[in-house]
Short mmCIF file of C-alpha atoms in Angstrom, two decimals:
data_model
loop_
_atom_site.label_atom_id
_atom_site.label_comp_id
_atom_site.label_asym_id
_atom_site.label_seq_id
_atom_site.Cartn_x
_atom_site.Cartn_y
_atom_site.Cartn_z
CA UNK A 1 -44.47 56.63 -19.39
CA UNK A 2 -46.25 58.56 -16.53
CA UNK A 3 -46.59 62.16 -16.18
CA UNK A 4 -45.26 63.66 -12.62
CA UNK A 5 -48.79 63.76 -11.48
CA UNK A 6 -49.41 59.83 -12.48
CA UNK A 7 -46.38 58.66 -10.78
CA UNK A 8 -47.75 60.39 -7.05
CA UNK A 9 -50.98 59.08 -7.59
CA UNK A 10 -50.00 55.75 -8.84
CA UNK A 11 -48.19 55.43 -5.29
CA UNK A 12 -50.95 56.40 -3.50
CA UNK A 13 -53.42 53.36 -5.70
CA UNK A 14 -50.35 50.76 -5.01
CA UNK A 15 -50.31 51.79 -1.43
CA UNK A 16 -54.53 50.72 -1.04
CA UNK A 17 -54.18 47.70 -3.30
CA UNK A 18 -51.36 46.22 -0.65
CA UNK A 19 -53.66 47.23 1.83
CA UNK A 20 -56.62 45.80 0.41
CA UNK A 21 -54.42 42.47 -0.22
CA UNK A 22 -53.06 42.13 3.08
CA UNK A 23 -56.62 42.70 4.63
CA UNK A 24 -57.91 39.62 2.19
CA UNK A 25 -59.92 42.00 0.26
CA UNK A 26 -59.21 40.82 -3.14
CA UNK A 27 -62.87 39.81 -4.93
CA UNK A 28 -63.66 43.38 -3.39
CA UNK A 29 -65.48 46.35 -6.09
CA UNK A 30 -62.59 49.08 -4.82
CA UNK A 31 -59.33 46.05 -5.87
CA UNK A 32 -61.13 45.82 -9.14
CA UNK A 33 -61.22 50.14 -9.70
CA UNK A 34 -57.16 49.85 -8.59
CA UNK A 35 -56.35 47.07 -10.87
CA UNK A 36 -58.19 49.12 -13.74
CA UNK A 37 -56.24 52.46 -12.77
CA UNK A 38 -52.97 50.22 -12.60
CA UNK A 39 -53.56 48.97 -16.25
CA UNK A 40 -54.43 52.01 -17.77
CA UNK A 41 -51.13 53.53 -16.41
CA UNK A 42 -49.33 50.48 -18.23
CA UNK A 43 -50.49 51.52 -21.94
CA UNK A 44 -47.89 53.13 -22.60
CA UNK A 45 -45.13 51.27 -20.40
CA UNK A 46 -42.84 49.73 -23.09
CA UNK A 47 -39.03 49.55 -24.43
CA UNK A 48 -35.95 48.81 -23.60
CA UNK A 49 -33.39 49.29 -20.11
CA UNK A 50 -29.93 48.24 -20.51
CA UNK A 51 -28.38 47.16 -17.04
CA UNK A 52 -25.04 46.51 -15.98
CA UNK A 53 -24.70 43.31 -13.51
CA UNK A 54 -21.59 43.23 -11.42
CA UNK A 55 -20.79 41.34 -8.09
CA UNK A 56 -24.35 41.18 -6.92
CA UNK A 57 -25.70 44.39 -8.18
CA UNK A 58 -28.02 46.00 -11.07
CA UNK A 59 -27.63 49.30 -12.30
CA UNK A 60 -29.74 50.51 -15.03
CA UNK A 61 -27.65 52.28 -17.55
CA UNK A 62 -29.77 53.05 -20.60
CA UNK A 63 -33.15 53.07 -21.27
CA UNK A 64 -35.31 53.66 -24.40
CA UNK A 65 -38.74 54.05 -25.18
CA UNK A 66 -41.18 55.56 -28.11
CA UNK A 67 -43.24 57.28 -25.46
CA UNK A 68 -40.91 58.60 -23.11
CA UNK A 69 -42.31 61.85 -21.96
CA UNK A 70 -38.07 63.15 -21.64
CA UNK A 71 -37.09 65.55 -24.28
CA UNK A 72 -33.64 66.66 -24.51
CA UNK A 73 -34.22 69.64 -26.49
CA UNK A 74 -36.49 70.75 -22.86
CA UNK A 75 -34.37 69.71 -20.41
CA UNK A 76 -31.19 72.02 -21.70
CA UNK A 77 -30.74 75.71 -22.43
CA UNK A 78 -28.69 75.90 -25.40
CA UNK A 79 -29.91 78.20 -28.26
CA UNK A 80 -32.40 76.55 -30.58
CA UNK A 81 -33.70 74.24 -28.20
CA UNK A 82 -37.47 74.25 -27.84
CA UNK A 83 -37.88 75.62 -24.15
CA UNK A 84 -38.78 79.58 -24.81
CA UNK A 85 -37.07 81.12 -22.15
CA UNK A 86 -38.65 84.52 -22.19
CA UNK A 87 -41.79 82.08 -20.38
CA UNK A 88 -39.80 82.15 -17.34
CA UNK A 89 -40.06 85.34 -15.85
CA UNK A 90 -43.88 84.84 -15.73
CA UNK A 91 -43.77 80.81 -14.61
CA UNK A 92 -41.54 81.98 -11.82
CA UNK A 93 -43.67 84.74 -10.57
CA UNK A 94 -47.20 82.99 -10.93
CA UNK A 95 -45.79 79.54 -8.80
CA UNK A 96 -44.02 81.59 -6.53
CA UNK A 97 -47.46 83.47 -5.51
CA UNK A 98 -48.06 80.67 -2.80
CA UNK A 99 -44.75 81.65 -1.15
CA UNK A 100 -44.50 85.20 -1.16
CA UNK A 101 -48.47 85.51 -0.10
CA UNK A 102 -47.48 82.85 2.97
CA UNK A 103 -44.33 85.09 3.46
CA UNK A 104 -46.04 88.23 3.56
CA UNK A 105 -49.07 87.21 6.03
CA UNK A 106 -46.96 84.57 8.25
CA UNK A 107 -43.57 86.11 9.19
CA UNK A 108 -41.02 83.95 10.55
CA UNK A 109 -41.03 85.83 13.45
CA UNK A 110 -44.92 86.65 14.32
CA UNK A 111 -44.74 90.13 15.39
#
């Protein structure tokens, strides 16, 4: 399972391997560094999907794996979960720096 990060990335690699393909560049040094990044990604790719088939199409319905990076007790805001909540106020303000800097120097309407 890929962190957010991986998953761009990993679109960017399978992007220049198809490229490198296409152009008949396989016994190339850069489709061998791809390949490796590719199968280090796939370490940890493993478990089980549950689909349901009907009148031509596949719809994944479940899916289950020991390394899933998902964690239920993060994703939901229920007393006793394990997201502190009192980290918000500062997350918010530190990744919305970008914004309010842009904002402040670049008005919508340049004066």
């Amino acid at each position: 399972m890929l962190a957010k990060e991986q998953l761009r990335f990993k679109a960017k690699v399978a992007a220049e391997y198809a490229d490198l393909i296409y152009n008949g560049l396989w016994f190339t040094g850069m489709r061998r560094d791809l390949a490796a990044y590719v199968e280090s990604t796939q370490r940890y790719v493993t478990g089980t999907i549950r689909v349901k088939l009907f009148k031509g199409n596949c719809q994944i319905v479940g899916r289950k794996s020991p390394y899933s990076l998902y964690d239920y007790s993060l994703a939901t805001y229920d007393k006793g979960d394990a997201f502190d909540q009192s980290a918000s106020p500062g997350f918010i303000h530190i990744w919305g720096l970008p914004a309010r800097t842009q904002a402040k120097v670049q008005p919508e309407k340049p004066e």
